[in-house]
PDB file of C-alpha atoms in Angstrom:
ATOM      1  CA  MET A 422      12.629 -92.799   4.080  1.00  0.00           C
ATOM      2  CA  THR A 423      15.799 -90.721   3.967  1.00  0.00           C
ATOM      3  CA  ASN A 424      15.995 -87.146   2.712  1.00  0.00           C
ATOM      4  CA  ASN A 425      17.700 -88.210  -0.518  1.00  0.00           C
ATOM      5  CA  GLU A 426      15.235 -91.014  -1.326  1.00  0.00           C
ATOM      6  CA  THR A 427      12.220 -88.844  -0.631  1.00  0.00           C
ATOM      7  CA  LEU A 428      13.596 -85.852  -2.499  1.00  0.00           C
ATOM      8  CA  ALA A 429      14.518 -87.920  -5.559  1.00  0.00           C
ATOM      9  CA  MET A 430      11.057 -89.488  -5.680  1.00  0.00           C
ATOM     10  CA  LEU A 431       9.294 -86.120  -5.296  1.00  0.00           C
ATOM     11  CA  GLU A 432      11.448 -84.506  -7.976  1.00  0.00           C
ATOM     12  CA  ARG A 433      10.678 -87.303 -10.441  1.00  0.00           C
ATOM     13  CA  ASP A 434       6.906 -87.472 -10.111  1.00  0.00           C
ATOM     14  CA  VAL A 435       4.485 -86.442  -7.351  1.00  0.00           C
ATOM     15  CA  THR A 436       1.924 -88.977  -8.607  1.00  0.00           C
ATOM     16  CA  GLN A 437       4.426 -91.836  -8.231  1.00  0.00           C
ATOM     17  CA  PHE A 438       5.433 -90.484  -4.822  1.00  0.00           C
ATOM     18  CA  ASN A 439       1.779 -90.507  -3.753  1.00  0.00           C
ATOM     19  CA  LYS A 440       1.390 -94.082  -5.017  1.00  0.00           C
ATOM     20  CA  PHE A 441       4.444 -95.113  -3.001  1.00  0.00           C
ATOM     21  CA  ARG A 442       2.934 -93.467   0.100  1.00  0.00           C
ATOM     22  CA  HIS A 443      -0.344 -95.281  -0.481  1.00  0.00           C
ATOM     23  CA  ASP A 444       1.414 -98.642  -0.915  1.00  0.00           C
ATOM     24  CA  ASN A 445       3.766 -98.023   2.055  1.00  0.00           C
ATOM     25  CA  PRO A 446       1.737 -96.212   4.733  1.00  0.00           C
ATOM     26  CA  ALA A 447       4.378 -96.820   7.415  1.00  0.00           C
ATOM     27  CA  ALA A 448       7.048 -94.956   5.420  1.00  0.00           C
ATOM     28  CA  VAL A 449       7.310 -91.433   6.824  1.00  0.00           C
ATOM     29  CA  PRO A 450       9.105 -88.942   4.552  1.00  0.00           C
ATOM     30  CA  ASP A 451      12.023 -87.126   6.163  1.00  0.00           C
ATOM     31  CA  LEU A 452      12.560 -83.824   4.382  1.00  0.00           C
ATOM     32  CA  SER A 453      13.879 -81.944   7.393  1.00  0.00           C
ATOM     33  CA  GLY A 454      16.145 -79.085   6.405  1.00  0.00           C
ATOM     34  CA  VAL A 455      15.746 -79.817   2.681  1.00  0.00           C
ATOM     35  CA  ASP A 456      15.606 -76.972   0.147  1.00  0.00           C
ATOM     36  CA  LEU A 457      12.297 -77.387  -1.679  1.00  0.00           C
ATOM     37  CA  SER A 458      12.055 -73.752  -2.725  1.00  0.00           C
ATOM     38  CA  GLY A 459      10.052 -73.393  -5.915  1.00  0.00           C
ATOM     39  CA  ALA A 460       9.139 -77.100  -5.976  1.00  0.00           C
ATOM     40  CA  ASN A 461       5.831 -78.228  -7.450  1.00  0.00           C
ATOM     41  CA  LEU A 462       4.327 -80.261  -4.607  1.00  0.00           C
ATOM     42  CA  ALA A 463       0.695 -79.720  -5.574  1.00  0.00           C
ATOM     43  CA  GLN A 464      -1.464 -82.565  -4.259  1.00  0.00           C
ATOM     44  CA  ALA A 465       1.565 -84.276  -2.683  1.00  0.00           C
ATOM     45  CA  ASP A 466       0.845 -86.739   0.117  1.00  0.00           C
ATOM     46  CA  LEU A 467       3.096 -85.309   2.821  1.00  0.00           C
ATOM     47  CA  ASN A 468       0.955 -86.668   5.639  1.00  0.00           C
ATOM     48  CA  ARG A 469       3.118 -86.940   8.799  1.00  0.00           C
ATOM     49  CA  ALA A 470       6.216 -85.830   6.831  1.00  0.00           C
ATOM     50  CA  ASN A 471       9.121 -84.283   8.710  1.00  0.00           C
ATOM     51  CA  LEU A 472       9.535 -80.877   7.061  1.00  0.00           C
ATOM     52  CA  ALA A 473      11.110 -79.185  10.082  1.00  0.00           C
ATOM     53  CA  GLY A 474      13.442 -76.440   8.918  1.00  0.00           C
ATOM     54  CA  ALA A 475      12.688 -77.146   5.246  1.00  0.00           C
ATOM     55  CA  ASN A 476      12.705 -74.275   2.768  1.00  0.00           C
ATOM     56  CA  LEU A 477       9.307 -74.326   1.055  1.00  0.00           C
ATOM     57  CA  GLY A 478       9.573 -70.746  -0.161  1.00  0.00           C
ATOM     58  CA  ASN A 479       7.768 -70.200  -3.480  1.00  0.00           C
ATOM     59  CA  ALA A 480       6.734 -73.873  -3.497  1.00  0.00           C
ATOM     60  CA  ASN A 481       3.386 -74.893  -4.931  1.00  0.00           C
ATOM     61  CA  LEU A 482       1.650 -76.830  -2.145  1.00  0.00           C
ATOM     62  CA  GLU A 483      -1.895 -76.437  -3.464  1.00  0.00           C
ATOM     63  CA  LYS A 484      -4.163 -79.195  -2.141  1.00  0.00           C
ATOM     64  CA  ALA A 485      -1.206 -80.991  -0.532  1.00  0.00           C
ATOM     65  CA  ASP A 486      -1.912 -83.307   2.389  1.00  0.00           C
ATOM     66  CA  LEU A 487       0.148 -81.998   5.305  1.00  0.00           C
ATOM     67  CA  ARG A 488      -1.939 -83.557   8.077  1.00  0.00           C
ATOM     68  CA  GLY A 489       0.293 -84.308  11.034  1.00  0.00           C
ATOM     69  CA  ALA A 490       3.386 -82.963   9.253  1.00  0.00           C
ATOM     70  CA  ASP A 491       6.148 -81.245  11.221  1.00  0.00           C
ATOM     71  CA  LEU A 492       6.607 -77.764   9.735  1.00  0.00           C
ATOM     72  CA  THR A 493       8.459 -76.380  12.747  1.00  0.00           C
ATOM     73  CA  SER A 494      10.720 -73.517  11.605  1.00  0.00           C
ATOM     74  CA  ALA A 495       9.978 -74.264   7.951  1.00  0.00           C
ATOM     75  CA  THR A 496      10.101 -71.355   5.526  1.00  0.00           C
ATOM     76  CA  LEU A 497       6.766 -70.888   3.759  1.00  0.00           C
ATOM     77  CA  HIS A 498       7.489 -67.438   2.316  1.00  0.00           C
ATOM     78  CA  ARG A 499       5.355 -66.986  -0.820  1.00  0.00           C
ATOM     79  CA  ALA A 500       4.352 -70.654  -0.814  1.00  0.00           C
ATOM     80  CA  ARG A 501       1.036 -71.431  -2.498  1.00  0.00           C
ATOM     81  CA  LEU A 502      -1.112 -73.014   0.212  1.00  0.00           C
ATOM     82  CA  GLN A 503      -4.599 -72.967  -1.294  1.00  0.00           C
ATOM     83  CA  GLY A 504      -6.571 -76.039  -0.256  1.00  0.00           C
ATOM     84  CA  VAL A 505      -3.814 -77.465   1.952  1.00  0.00           C
ATOM     85  CA  ASP A 506      -4.860 -79.771   4.792  1.00  0.00           C
ATOM     86  CA  LEU A 507      -2.832 -78.760   7.868  1.00  0.00           C
ATOM     87  CA  GLN A 508      -4.873 -80.554  10.497  1.00  0.00           C
ATOM     88  CA  ASP A 509      -2.674 -81.716  13.390  1.00  0.00           C
ATOM     89  CA  ALA A 510       0.434 -80.280  11.702  1.00  0.00           C
ATOM     90  CA  LYS A 511       3.125 -78.682  13.860  1.00  0.00           C
ATOM     91  CA  VAL A 512       3.493 -75.108  12.652  1.00  0.00           C
ATOM     92  CA  GLY A 513       5.501 -73.337  15.367  1.00  0.00           C
ATOM     93  CA  GLY A 514       8.851 -71.651  15.146  1.00  0.00           C
ATOM     94  CA  PHE A 515       8.163 -69.235  12.294  1.00  0.00           C
ATOM     95  CA  GLU A 516       9.129 -66.321  14.503  1.00  0.00           C
ATOM     96  CA  SER A 517      12.715 -67.520  14.900  1.00  0.00           C
ATOM     97  CA  GLU A 518      14.007 -69.343  11.836  1.00  0.00           C
ATOM     98  CA  GLY A 519      11.189 -69.707   9.334  1.00  0.00           C
ATOM     99  CA  ARG A 520       9.091 -67.224   7.408  1.00  0.00           C
ATOM    100  CA  ILE A 521       5.529 -67.232   6.237  1.00  0.00           C
ATOM    101  CA  CYS A 522       3.867 -64.745   3.914  1.00  0.00           C
ATOM    102  CA  ILE A 523       0.223 -64.211   4.766  1.00  0.00           C
ATOM    103  CA  HIS A 524      -2.045 -63.219   1.905  1.00  0.00           C
ATOM    104  CA  SER A 525      -5.806 -63.644   1.686  1.00  0.00           C
ATOM    105  CA  SER A 526      -5.556 -66.192  -1.140  1.00  0.00           C
ATOM    106  CA  SER A 527      -2.764 -68.163   0.541  1.00  0.00           C
ATOM    107  CA  PHE A 528      -5.129 -69.922   2.898  1.00  0.00           C
ATOM    108  CA  GLN A 529      -8.262 -70.398   0.782  1.00  0.00           C
ATOM    109  CA  GLY A 530      -9.645 -73.806   1.665  1.00  0.00           C
ATOM    110  CA  VAL A 531      -6.890 -74.546   4.185  1.00  0.00           C
ATOM    111  CA  ARG A 532      -8.071 -76.742   7.029  1.00  0.00           C
ATOM    112  CA  TRP A 533      -6.746 -75.512  10.375  1.00  0.00           C
ATOM    113  CA  ASP A 534      -7.487 -76.725  13.843  1.00  0.00           C
ATOM    114  CA  LYS A 535      -7.931 -74.397  16.817  1.00  0.00           C
ATOM    115  CA  ALA A 536      -4.423 -74.972  18.220  1.00  0.00           C
ATOM    116  CA  GLN A 537      -2.822 -74.033  14.892  1.00  0.00           C
ATOM    117  CA  LEU A 538      -4.822 -70.827  14.628  1.00  0.00           C
ATOM    118  CA  GLU A 539      -3.873 -69.914  18.180  1.00  0.00           C
ATOM    119  CA  GLU A 540      -0.193 -70.554  17.381  1.00  0.00           C
ATOM    120  CA  MET A 541      -0.333 -68.300  14.304  1.00  0.00           C
ATOM    121  CA  LEU A 542      -2.025 -65.537  16.291  1.00  0.00           C
ATOM    122  CA  ARG A 543       0.545 -65.958  19.082  1.00  0.00           C
ATOM    123  CA  ILE A 544       3.315 -65.469  16.520  1.00  0.00           C
ATOM    124  CA  MET A 545       1.628 -62.350  15.119  1.00  0.00           C
ATOM    125  CA  ASN A 546       1.308 -60.998  18.657  1.00  0.00           C
ATOM    126  CA  LEU A 547       5.105 -61.016  18.976  1.00  0.00           C
ATOM    127  CA  ASN A 548       5.058 -57.745  17.053  1.00  0.00           C
ATOM    128  CA  GLU A 549       5.588 -54.924  19.543  1.00  0.00           C
ATOM    129  CA  ARG A 550       3.349 -52.480  17.658  1.00  0.00           C
ATOM    130  CA  TRP A 551       0.004 -54.235  18.031  1.00  0.00           C
ATOM    131  CA  LEU A 552      -1.966 -56.745  20.028  1.00  0.00           C
ATOM    132  CA  ILE A 553      -4.421 -59.056  18.330  1.00  0.00           C
ATOM    133  CA  LYS A 554      -7.342 -59.962  20.576  1.00  0.00           C
ATOM    134  CA  TYR A 555      -9.413 -62.870  19.404  1.00  0.00           C
ATOM    135  CA  GLU A 556     -11.905 -65.578  20.228  1.00  0.00           C
ATOM    136  CA  ILE A 557     -11.994 -68.743  18.157  1.00  0.00           C
ATOM    137  CA  ALA A 558     -15.427 -70.342  18.168  1.00  0.00           C
ATOM    138  CA  PRO A 559     -16.875 -73.061  15.938  1.00  0.00           C
ATOM    139  CA  LYS A 560     -19.530 -72.031  13.401  1.00  0.00           C
TER     140      LYS A 560
END
């Protein structure tokens, strides 16, 4: 799916977009570099979507399916991420081009894997004023 097709479908109706994804599992949304700031993408099926470099600032992504999505250098500043599934998503590059705003409620119910947590902590450790030491262990 091209940027324009995907964007038009998402802007019309997330439910219809999700139905299209269900009926066409091989179709992978390409939203790379697209401005989705402020968009309501709650519960959107963005599984495996290319969102590299996309602006998702102030977007509502609550309970969205972002498993396997490419969020490299995406801007997530003030995005609502409660309940998002980010398993196997690529989340690197925030330190160069993208931004993410970390707030305690932003990640309620978010499903991370160990590699993603390590990447986020690596990014936070780029700050010259502190060093975050950590151990990630399963419960």
